[in-house]
């Protein structure tokens, strides 16, 4: 029973770590200053990672194509959110 909850915790941590990495890569790829914070970057990375994993698994793609899709989705989200934050200020 405790092993099951530990596995859920490590899955959560690994998802968070992947979200951080994907979010940072996406912010690097967007060629402007983004007025979004660290939390929003991680959130975008997690959303992009989950969306890309869903698309990649549904299409039967391998690791690199799925990873590229995750980064592409997160990059588009960073551009959209950064533009929305800039217009709001």
Short mmCIF file of C-alpha atoms in Angstrom, two decimals:
data_model
loop_
_atom_site.label_atom_id
_atom_site.label_comp_id
_atom_site.label_asym_id
_atom_site.label_seq_id
_atom_site.Cartn_x
_atom_site.Cartn_y
_atom_site.Cartn_z
CA UNK A 1 0.00 0.00 0.00
CA UNK A 2 2.75 2.50 0.86
CA UNK A 3 4.64 1.45 -2.26
CA UNK A 4 1.67 2.45 -4.40
CA UNK A 5 1.51 5.93 -2.87
CA UNK A 6 5.29 6.25 -3.22
CA UNK A 7 5.05 5.41 -6.92
CA UNK A 8 2.35 8.06 -7.37
CA UNK A 9 4.59 10.59 -5.61
CA UNK A 10 7.61 9.78 -7.78
CA UNK A 11 5.41 9.94 -10.89
CA UNK A 12 4.26 13.39 -9.80
CA UNK A 13 7.84 14.52 -9.23
CA UNK A 14 9.03 13.18 -12.56
CA UNK A 15 6.10 14.87 -14.34
CA UNK A 16 6.97 18.13 -12.60
CA UNK A 17 10.63 17.81 -13.60
CA UNK A 18 9.74 17.11 -17.22
CA UNK A 19 7.37 20.09 -17.14
CA UNK A 20 10.19 22.33 -15.91
CA UNK A 21 12.54 21.14 -18.66
CA UNK A 22 9.95 21.45 -21.43
CA UNK A 23 8.81 24.87 -20.18
CA UNK A 24 12.38 26.18 -20.08
CA UNK A 25 13.14 24.90 -23.58
CA UNK A 26 9.94 26.52 -24.83
CA UNK A 27 10.86 29.86 -23.24
CA UNK A 28 14.29 29.72 -24.87
CA UNK A 29 12.72 29.09 -28.28
CA UNK A 30 10.32 32.05 -28.12
CA UNK A 31 12.42 35.01 -29.38
CA UNK A 32 11.24 37.78 -27.07
CA UNK A 33 11.04 38.77 -23.45
CA UNK A 34 8.21 36.85 -21.82
CA UNK A 35 6.59 38.58 -18.85
CA UNK A 36 5.54 35.25 -17.30
CA UNK A 37 6.81 33.82 -14.07
CA UNK A 38 8.34 30.51 -13.10
CA UNK A 39 5.05 28.96 -12.01
CA UNK A 40 3.39 29.77 -15.34
CA UNK A 41 6.43 28.39 -17.18
CA UNK A 42 6.21 25.10 -15.28
CA UNK A 43 2.45 24.95 -15.79
CA UNK A 44 2.86 25.51 -19.54
CA UNK A 45 5.58 22.85 -19.60
CA UNK A 46 3.35 20.33 -17.84
CA UNK A 47 0.42 21.10 -20.16
CA UNK A 48 2.64 20.91 -23.24
CA UNK A 49 4.22 17.69 -22.00
CA UNK A 50 0.88 16.05 -21.33
CA UNK A 51 -0.59 17.21 -24.64
CA UNK A 52 2.43 16.08 -26.61
CA UNK A 53 2.51 12.73 -24.83
CA UNK A 54 -1.16 12.21 -25.63
CA UNK A 55 -0.64 13.03 -29.31
CA UNK A 56 2.55 10.97 -29.54
CA UNK A 57 1.04 7.92 -27.87
CA UNK A 58 -2.14 8.14 -29.95
CA UNK A 59 -0.09 8.33 -33.16
CA UNK A 60 2.32 5.58 -32.05
CA UNK A 61 5.37 7.84 -32.36
CA UNK A 62 8.73 7.16 -30.75
CA UNK A 63 10.43 9.11 -27.99
CA UNK A 64 12.07 11.88 -30.02
CA UNK A 65 9.06 12.72 -32.16
CA UNK A 66 6.85 12.77 -29.07
CA UNK A 67 9.38 14.94 -27.22
CA UNK A 68 9.52 17.34 -30.17
CA UNK A 69 5.73 17.54 -30.19
CA UNK A 70 5.72 18.30 -26.46
CA UNK A 71 8.19 21.13 -26.98
CA UNK A 72 6.26 22.46 -29.99
CA UNK A 73 3.00 22.59 -28.03
CA UNK A 74 4.69 24.25 -25.05
CA UNK A 75 6.42 26.79 -27.32
CA UNK A 76 3.13 27.79 -28.92
CA UNK A 77 1.56 28.10 -25.46
CA UNK A 78 4.45 30.27 -24.21
CA UNK A 79 4.03 32.60 -27.20
CA UNK A 80 0.26 32.87 -26.66
CA UNK A 81 0.47 33.41 -22.90
CA UNK A 82 3.35 35.89 -23.19
CA UNK A 83 1.39 37.90 -25.77
CA UNK A 84 -1.67 37.87 -23.53
CA UNK A 85 0.38 39.05 -20.54
CA UNK A 86 2.00 41.83 -22.60
CA UNK A 87 -1.35 43.10 -23.84
CA UNK A 88 -2.73 43.02 -20.31
CA UNK A 89 -0.08 45.37 -18.94
#
